[in-house]
Short mmCIF file of C-alpha atoms and ligand atoms in Angstrom, two decimals:
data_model
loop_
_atom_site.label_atom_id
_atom_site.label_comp_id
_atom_site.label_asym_id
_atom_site.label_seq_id
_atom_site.Cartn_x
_atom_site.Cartn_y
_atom_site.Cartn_z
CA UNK A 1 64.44 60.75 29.46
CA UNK A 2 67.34 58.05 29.71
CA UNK A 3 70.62 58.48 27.47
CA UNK A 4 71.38 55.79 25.31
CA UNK A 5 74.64 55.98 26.41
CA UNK A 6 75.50 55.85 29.91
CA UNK A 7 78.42 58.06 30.24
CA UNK A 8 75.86 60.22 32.92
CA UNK A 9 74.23 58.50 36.12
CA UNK A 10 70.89 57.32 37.09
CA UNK A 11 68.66 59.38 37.64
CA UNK A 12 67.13 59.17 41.03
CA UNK A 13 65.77 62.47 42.46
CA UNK A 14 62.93 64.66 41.60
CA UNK A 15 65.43 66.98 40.16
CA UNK A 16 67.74 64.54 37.86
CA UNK A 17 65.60 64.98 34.93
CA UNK A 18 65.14 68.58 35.04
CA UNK A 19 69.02 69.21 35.47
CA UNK A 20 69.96 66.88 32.83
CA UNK A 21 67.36 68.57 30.40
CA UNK A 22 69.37 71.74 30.94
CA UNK A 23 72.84 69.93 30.86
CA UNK A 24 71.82 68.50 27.49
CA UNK A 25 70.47 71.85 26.50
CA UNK A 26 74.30 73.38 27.02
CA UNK A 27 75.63 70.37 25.15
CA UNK A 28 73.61 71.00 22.34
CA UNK A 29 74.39 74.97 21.81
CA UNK A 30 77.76 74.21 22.44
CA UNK A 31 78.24 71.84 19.85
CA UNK A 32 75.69 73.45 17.50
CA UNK A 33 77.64 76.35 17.31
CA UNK A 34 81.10 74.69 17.45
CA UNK A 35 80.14 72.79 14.45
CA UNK A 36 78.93 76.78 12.77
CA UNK A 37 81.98 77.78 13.55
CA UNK A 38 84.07 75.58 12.17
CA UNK A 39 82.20 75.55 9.27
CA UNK A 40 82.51 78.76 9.17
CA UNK A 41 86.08 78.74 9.45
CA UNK A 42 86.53 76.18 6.60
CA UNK A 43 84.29 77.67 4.00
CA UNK A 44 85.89 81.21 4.65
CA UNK A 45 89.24 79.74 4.14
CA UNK A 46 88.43 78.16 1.09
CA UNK A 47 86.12 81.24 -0.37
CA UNK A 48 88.46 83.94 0.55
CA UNK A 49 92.03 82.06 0.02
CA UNK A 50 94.68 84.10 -1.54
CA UNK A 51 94.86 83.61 -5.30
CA UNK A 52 97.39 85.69 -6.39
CA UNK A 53 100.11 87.97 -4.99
CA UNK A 54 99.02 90.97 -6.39
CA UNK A 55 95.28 90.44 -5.53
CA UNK A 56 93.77 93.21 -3.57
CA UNK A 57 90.76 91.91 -1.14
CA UNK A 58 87.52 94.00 -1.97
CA UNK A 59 86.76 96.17 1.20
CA UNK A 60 83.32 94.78 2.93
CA UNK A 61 81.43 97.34 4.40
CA UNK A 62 79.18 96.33 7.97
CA UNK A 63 75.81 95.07 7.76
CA UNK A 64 74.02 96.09 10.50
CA UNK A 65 70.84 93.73 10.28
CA UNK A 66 73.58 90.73 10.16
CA UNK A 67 75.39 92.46 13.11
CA UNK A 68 71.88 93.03 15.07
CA UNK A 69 71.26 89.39 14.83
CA UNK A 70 74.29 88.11 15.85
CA UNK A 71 74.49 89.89 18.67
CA UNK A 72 70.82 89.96 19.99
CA UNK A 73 70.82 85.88 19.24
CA UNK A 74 73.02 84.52 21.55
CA UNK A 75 71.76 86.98 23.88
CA UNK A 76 68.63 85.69 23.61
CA UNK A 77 70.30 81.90 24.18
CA UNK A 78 72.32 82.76 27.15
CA UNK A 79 69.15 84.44 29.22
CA UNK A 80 67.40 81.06 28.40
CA UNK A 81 70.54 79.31 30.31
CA UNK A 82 70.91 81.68 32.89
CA UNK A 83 67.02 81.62 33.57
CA UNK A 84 66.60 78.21 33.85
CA UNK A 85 69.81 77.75 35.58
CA UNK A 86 68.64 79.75 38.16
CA UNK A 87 65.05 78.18 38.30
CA UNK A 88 67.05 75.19 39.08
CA UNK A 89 69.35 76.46 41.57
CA UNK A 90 66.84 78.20 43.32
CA UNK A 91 64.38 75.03 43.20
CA UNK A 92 67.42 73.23 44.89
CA UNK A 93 68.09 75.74 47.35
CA UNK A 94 65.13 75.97 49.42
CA UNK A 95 64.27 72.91 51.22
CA UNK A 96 60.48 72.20 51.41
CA UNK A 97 59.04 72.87 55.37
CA UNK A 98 58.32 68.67 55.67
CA UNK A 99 61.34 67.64 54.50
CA UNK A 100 63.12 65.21 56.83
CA UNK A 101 65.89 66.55 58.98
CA UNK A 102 69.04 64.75 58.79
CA UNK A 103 72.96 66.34 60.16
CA UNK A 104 76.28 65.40 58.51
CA UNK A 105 79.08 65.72 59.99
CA UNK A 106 82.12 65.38 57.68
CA UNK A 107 85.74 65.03 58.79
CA UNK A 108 88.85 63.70 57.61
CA UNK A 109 87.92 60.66 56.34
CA UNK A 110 83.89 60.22 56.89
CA UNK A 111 80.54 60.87 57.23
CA UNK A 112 78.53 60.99 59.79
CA UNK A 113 74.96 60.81 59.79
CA UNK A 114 72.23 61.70 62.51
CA UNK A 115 68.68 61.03 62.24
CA UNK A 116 66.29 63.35 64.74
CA UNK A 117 64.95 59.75 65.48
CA UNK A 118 68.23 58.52 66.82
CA UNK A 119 69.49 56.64 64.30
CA UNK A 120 73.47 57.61 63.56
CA UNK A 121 75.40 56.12 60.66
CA UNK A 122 78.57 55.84 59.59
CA UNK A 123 79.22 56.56 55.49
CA UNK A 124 75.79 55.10 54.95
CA UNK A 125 72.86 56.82 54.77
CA UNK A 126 69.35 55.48 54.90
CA UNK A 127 66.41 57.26 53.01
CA UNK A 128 63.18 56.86 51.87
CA UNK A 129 61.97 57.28 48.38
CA UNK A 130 58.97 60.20 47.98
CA UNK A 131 59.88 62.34 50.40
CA UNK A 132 61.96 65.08 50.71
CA UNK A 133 64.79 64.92 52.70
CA UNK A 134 66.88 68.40 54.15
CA UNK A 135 70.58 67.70 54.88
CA UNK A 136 72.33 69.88 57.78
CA UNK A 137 75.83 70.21 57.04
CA UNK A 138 79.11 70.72 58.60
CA UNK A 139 82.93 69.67 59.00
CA UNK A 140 84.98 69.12 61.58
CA UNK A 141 88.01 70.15 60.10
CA UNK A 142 88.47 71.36 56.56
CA UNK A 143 86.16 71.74 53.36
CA UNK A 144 84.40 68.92 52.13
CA UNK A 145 81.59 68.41 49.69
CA UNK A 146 78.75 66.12 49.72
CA UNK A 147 77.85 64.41 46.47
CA UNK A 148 75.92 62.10 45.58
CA UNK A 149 75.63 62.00 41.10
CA UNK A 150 72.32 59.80 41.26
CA UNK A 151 70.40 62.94 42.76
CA UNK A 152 72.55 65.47 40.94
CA UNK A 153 73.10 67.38 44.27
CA UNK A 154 76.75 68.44 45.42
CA UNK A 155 76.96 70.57 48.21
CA UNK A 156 80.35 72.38 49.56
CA UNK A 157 80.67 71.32 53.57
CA UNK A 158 82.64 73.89 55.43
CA UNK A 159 83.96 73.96 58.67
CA UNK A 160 82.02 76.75 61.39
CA UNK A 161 79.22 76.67 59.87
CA UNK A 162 76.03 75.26 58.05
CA UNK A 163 75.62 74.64 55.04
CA UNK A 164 72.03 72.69 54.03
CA UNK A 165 71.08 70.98 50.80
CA UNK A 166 67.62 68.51 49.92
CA UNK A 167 66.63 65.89 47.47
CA UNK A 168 63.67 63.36 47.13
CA UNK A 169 64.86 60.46 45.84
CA UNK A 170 62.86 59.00 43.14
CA UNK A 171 63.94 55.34 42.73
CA UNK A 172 64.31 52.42 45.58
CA UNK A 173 68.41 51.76 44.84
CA UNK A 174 72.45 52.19 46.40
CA UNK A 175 73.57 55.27 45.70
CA UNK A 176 77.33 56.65 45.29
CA UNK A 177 77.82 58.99 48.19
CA UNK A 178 81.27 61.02 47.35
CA UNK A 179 83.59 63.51 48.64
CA UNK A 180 84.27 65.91 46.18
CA UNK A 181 86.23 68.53 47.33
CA UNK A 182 90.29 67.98 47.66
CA UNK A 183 90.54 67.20 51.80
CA UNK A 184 93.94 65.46 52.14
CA UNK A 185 95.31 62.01 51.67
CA UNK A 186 92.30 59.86 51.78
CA UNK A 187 90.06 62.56 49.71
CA UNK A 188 89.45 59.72 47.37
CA UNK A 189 88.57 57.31 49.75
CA UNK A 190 86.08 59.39 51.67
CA UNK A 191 83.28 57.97 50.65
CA UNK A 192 79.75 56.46 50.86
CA UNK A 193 76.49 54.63 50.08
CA UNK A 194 72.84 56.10 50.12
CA UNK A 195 70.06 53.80 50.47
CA UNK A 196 66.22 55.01 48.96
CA UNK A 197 64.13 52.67 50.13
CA UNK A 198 60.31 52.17 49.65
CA UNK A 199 58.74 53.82 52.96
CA UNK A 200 57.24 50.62 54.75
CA UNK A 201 61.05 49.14 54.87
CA UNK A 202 62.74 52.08 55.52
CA UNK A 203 60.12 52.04 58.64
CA UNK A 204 61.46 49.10 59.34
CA UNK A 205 65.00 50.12 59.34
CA UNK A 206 64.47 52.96 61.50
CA UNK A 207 62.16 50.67 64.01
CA UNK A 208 65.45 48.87 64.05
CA UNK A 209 67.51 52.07 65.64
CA UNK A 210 67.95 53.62 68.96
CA UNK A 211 65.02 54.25 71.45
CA UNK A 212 66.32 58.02 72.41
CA UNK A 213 65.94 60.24 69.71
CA UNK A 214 68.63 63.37 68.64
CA UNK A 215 66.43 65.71 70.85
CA UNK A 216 65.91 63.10 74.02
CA UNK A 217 70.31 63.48 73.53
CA UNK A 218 69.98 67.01 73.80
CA UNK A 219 67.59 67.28 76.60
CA UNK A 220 69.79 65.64 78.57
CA UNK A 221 73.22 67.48 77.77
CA UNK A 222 70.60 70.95 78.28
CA UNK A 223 70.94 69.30 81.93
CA UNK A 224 74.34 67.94 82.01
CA UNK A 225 75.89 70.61 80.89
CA UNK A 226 73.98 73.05 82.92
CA UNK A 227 72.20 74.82 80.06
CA UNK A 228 69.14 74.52 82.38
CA UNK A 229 70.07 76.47 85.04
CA UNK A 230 70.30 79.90 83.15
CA UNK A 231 67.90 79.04 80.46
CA UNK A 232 64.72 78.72 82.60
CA UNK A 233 61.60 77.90 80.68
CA UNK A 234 59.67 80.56 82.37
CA UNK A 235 62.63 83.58 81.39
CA UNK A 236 63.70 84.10 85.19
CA UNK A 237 66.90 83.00 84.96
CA UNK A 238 70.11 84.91 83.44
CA UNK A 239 69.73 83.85 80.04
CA UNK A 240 66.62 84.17 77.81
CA UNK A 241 63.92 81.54 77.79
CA UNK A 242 64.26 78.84 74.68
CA UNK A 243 60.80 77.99 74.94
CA UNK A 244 59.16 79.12 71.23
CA UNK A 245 62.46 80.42 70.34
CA UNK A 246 63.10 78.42 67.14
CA UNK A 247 61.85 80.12 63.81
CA UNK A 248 61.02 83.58 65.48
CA UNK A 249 62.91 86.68 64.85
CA UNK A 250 65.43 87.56 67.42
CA UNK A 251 66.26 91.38 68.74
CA UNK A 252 69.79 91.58 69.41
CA UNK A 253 71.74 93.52 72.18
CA UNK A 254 72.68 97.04 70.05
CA UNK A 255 70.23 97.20 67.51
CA UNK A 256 69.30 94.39 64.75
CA UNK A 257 67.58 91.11 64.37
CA UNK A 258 68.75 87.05 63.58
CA UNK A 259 66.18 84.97 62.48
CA UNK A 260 66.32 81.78 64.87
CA UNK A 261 67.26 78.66 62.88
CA UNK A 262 69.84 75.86 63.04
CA UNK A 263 72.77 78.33 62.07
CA UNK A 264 72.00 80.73 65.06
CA UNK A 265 71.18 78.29 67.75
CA UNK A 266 74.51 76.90 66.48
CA UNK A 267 76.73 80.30 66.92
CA UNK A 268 75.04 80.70 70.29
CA UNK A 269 75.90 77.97 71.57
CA UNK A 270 79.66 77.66 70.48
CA UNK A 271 80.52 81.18 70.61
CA UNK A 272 77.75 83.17 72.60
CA UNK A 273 79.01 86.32 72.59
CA UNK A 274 78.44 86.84 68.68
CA UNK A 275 75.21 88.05 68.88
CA UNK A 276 73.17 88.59 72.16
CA UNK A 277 69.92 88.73 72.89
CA UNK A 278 68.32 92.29 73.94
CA UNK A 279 68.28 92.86 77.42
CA UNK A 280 70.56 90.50 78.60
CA UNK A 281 74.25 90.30 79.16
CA UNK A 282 76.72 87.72 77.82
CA UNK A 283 77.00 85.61 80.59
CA UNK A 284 76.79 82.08 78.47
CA UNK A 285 80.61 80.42 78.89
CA UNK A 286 81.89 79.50 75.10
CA UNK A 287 81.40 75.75 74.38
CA UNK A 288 83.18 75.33 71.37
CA UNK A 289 85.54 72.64 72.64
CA UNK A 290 83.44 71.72 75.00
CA UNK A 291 80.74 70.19 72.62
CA UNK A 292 81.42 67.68 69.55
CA UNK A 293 79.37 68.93 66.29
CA UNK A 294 76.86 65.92 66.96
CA UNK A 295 76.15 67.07 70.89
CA UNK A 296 75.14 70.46 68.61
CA UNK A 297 73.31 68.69 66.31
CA UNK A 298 71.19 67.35 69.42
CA UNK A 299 70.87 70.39 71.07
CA UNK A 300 69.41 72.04 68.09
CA UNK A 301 66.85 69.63 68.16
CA UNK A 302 66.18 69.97 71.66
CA UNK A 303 65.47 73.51 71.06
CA UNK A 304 63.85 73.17 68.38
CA UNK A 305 60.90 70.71 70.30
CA UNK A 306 60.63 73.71 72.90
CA UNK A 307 57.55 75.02 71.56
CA UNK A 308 54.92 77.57 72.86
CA UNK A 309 52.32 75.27 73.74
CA UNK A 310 48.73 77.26 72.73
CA UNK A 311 46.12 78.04 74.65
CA UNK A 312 46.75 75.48 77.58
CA UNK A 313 49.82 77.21 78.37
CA UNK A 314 49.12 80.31 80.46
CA UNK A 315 52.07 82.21 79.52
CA UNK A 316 50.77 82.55 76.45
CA UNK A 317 46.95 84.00 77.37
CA UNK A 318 48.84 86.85 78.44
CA UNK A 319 47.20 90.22 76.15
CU1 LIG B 1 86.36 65.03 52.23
CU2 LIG B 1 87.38 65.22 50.11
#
């Protein structure tokens, strides 16, 4: 459904239509009942003007059918809002399991992208059309907000931790990529372009990157910076094993569990001590100036490929 007018923008994600169905649902109570109530207002004034000075105004007495319906009408209006507001919100809140993985790093005045296949980019960000795509997000420095109108998605980005968001873009185009959230003197100038491209040339593109990818990066700061020496695949060494870590529940020195995604692996590496793992002792030095965002971003994925290999590995034919 286009506007006639264009005083919205495209529509180029799976969920543009749906949220401007419910945006022009809100327009249309709002001015339906603007319109009633100025009506209203104008046809009481006139009915009920004061004729005389010694007039007395009859006394009207409550009608409680009248009072029923006013009340239990809106009602009825404002669940339909907040119910499909919420389909929508939730809808946009859970990234689908195959969506592709892609970290932003925001600071004062940029965006950075990193593909897991290598590719990095600079206030440009490269997509395919049809398939879902899961943003990782965080700042460097203060909040900012990733929006981009085409896909109706707008996402707060705050500093110390994630925050994720996902789209599937709809239409092959360039997109408006902004800031919107007040960061400083070049706010308005913080922003971007995002290309949806038709799969075989966004292929292409990506053919057209970097031969390491984001987890071949972290692999080799795990060794560099001498993650490997405690974290021993085999769970000998003085920190826990990271091998089938990612996506299983966690059981945490002094009761409690943290499921192991992007956030945690994050926290653990930049401030270790927040939550440790059962059995062991907080050895891990803190590397939050010692790693940029992106070198996190990397070693996420790096931990993330350290899977339990089945049945041909033999740690896992143990009963
Ligand atoms: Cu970044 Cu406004």
């Amino acid at each position: 459904m286009a506007f006639p007018i264009s005083f919205i923008p495209e529509q180029a994600s799976s969920i543009s239509v749906e949220v401007d169905r419910l945006l022009y649902f809100l327009l249309a109570v709002s001015v339906s009942l603007t319109l009633l109530i100025v009506a209203a207002i104008t046809y009481f004034a006139i009915r009920y003007r004061r004729r005389s000075e010694r007039e007395v105004p009859a006394r009207i007495e409550a009608r409680w059918p009248l009072q029923i319906a006013w009340s239990i009408i809106p009602l009825g209006i404002t669940m339909v809002m907040f119910a499909w507001g919420a389909r929508i919100f939730s809808e946009e809140s859970r990234p689908p399991r195959d969506a592709i993985q892609i970290y932003v790093v925001a600071k004062q005045w940029m965006w950075k992208l990193q593909h897991v296949e290598g590719m990095r980019e600079m206030n440009e960000l490269h997509i395919p059309v049809g398939r879902p795509v899961k943003l990782t997000m965080t700042s460097e420095d203060v909040i900012h907000s990733f929006y981009v109108p085409a896909f109706r998605t707008k996402e707060d980005i705050v500093p110390g931790r994630y925050t994720t968001t996902w789209f599937t873009a709809t239409k092959p185009g360039k997109y408006r990529l902004f800031c919107t959230e007040y960061c400083g003197t070049n706010h308005s100038g913080m922003n971007g372009w995002v290309y949806a491209m038709e799969p075989k040339d966004y292929e292409l593109w990506m053919a057209g990157g970097p031969k390491g990818s984001l987890k071949e990066e972290g692999e080799k700061l795990f060794q560099d910076l001498a993650c490997i020496k405690c974290h021993k695949e085999d769970g000998s060494g003085r920190c826990p094993s990271l091998k089938g870590l990612f996506g299983q529940t966690v059981l945490l020195t002094g009761g409690g569990t943290v499921d192991a995604d992007e956030a945690y692996v994050r926290e653990s590496i930049l401030d270790p001590a927040a939550k440790v793992v059962d059995g062991y002792q907080p050895y891990m030095p803190v590397f939050k100036d010692r790693v940029t965002e992106e070198q996190v971003a990397a070693l996420i994925e790096y931990v993330k490929s350290m899977v339990r290999k089945p049945a041909a590995d033999p740690d896992s034919q143990k009963p």
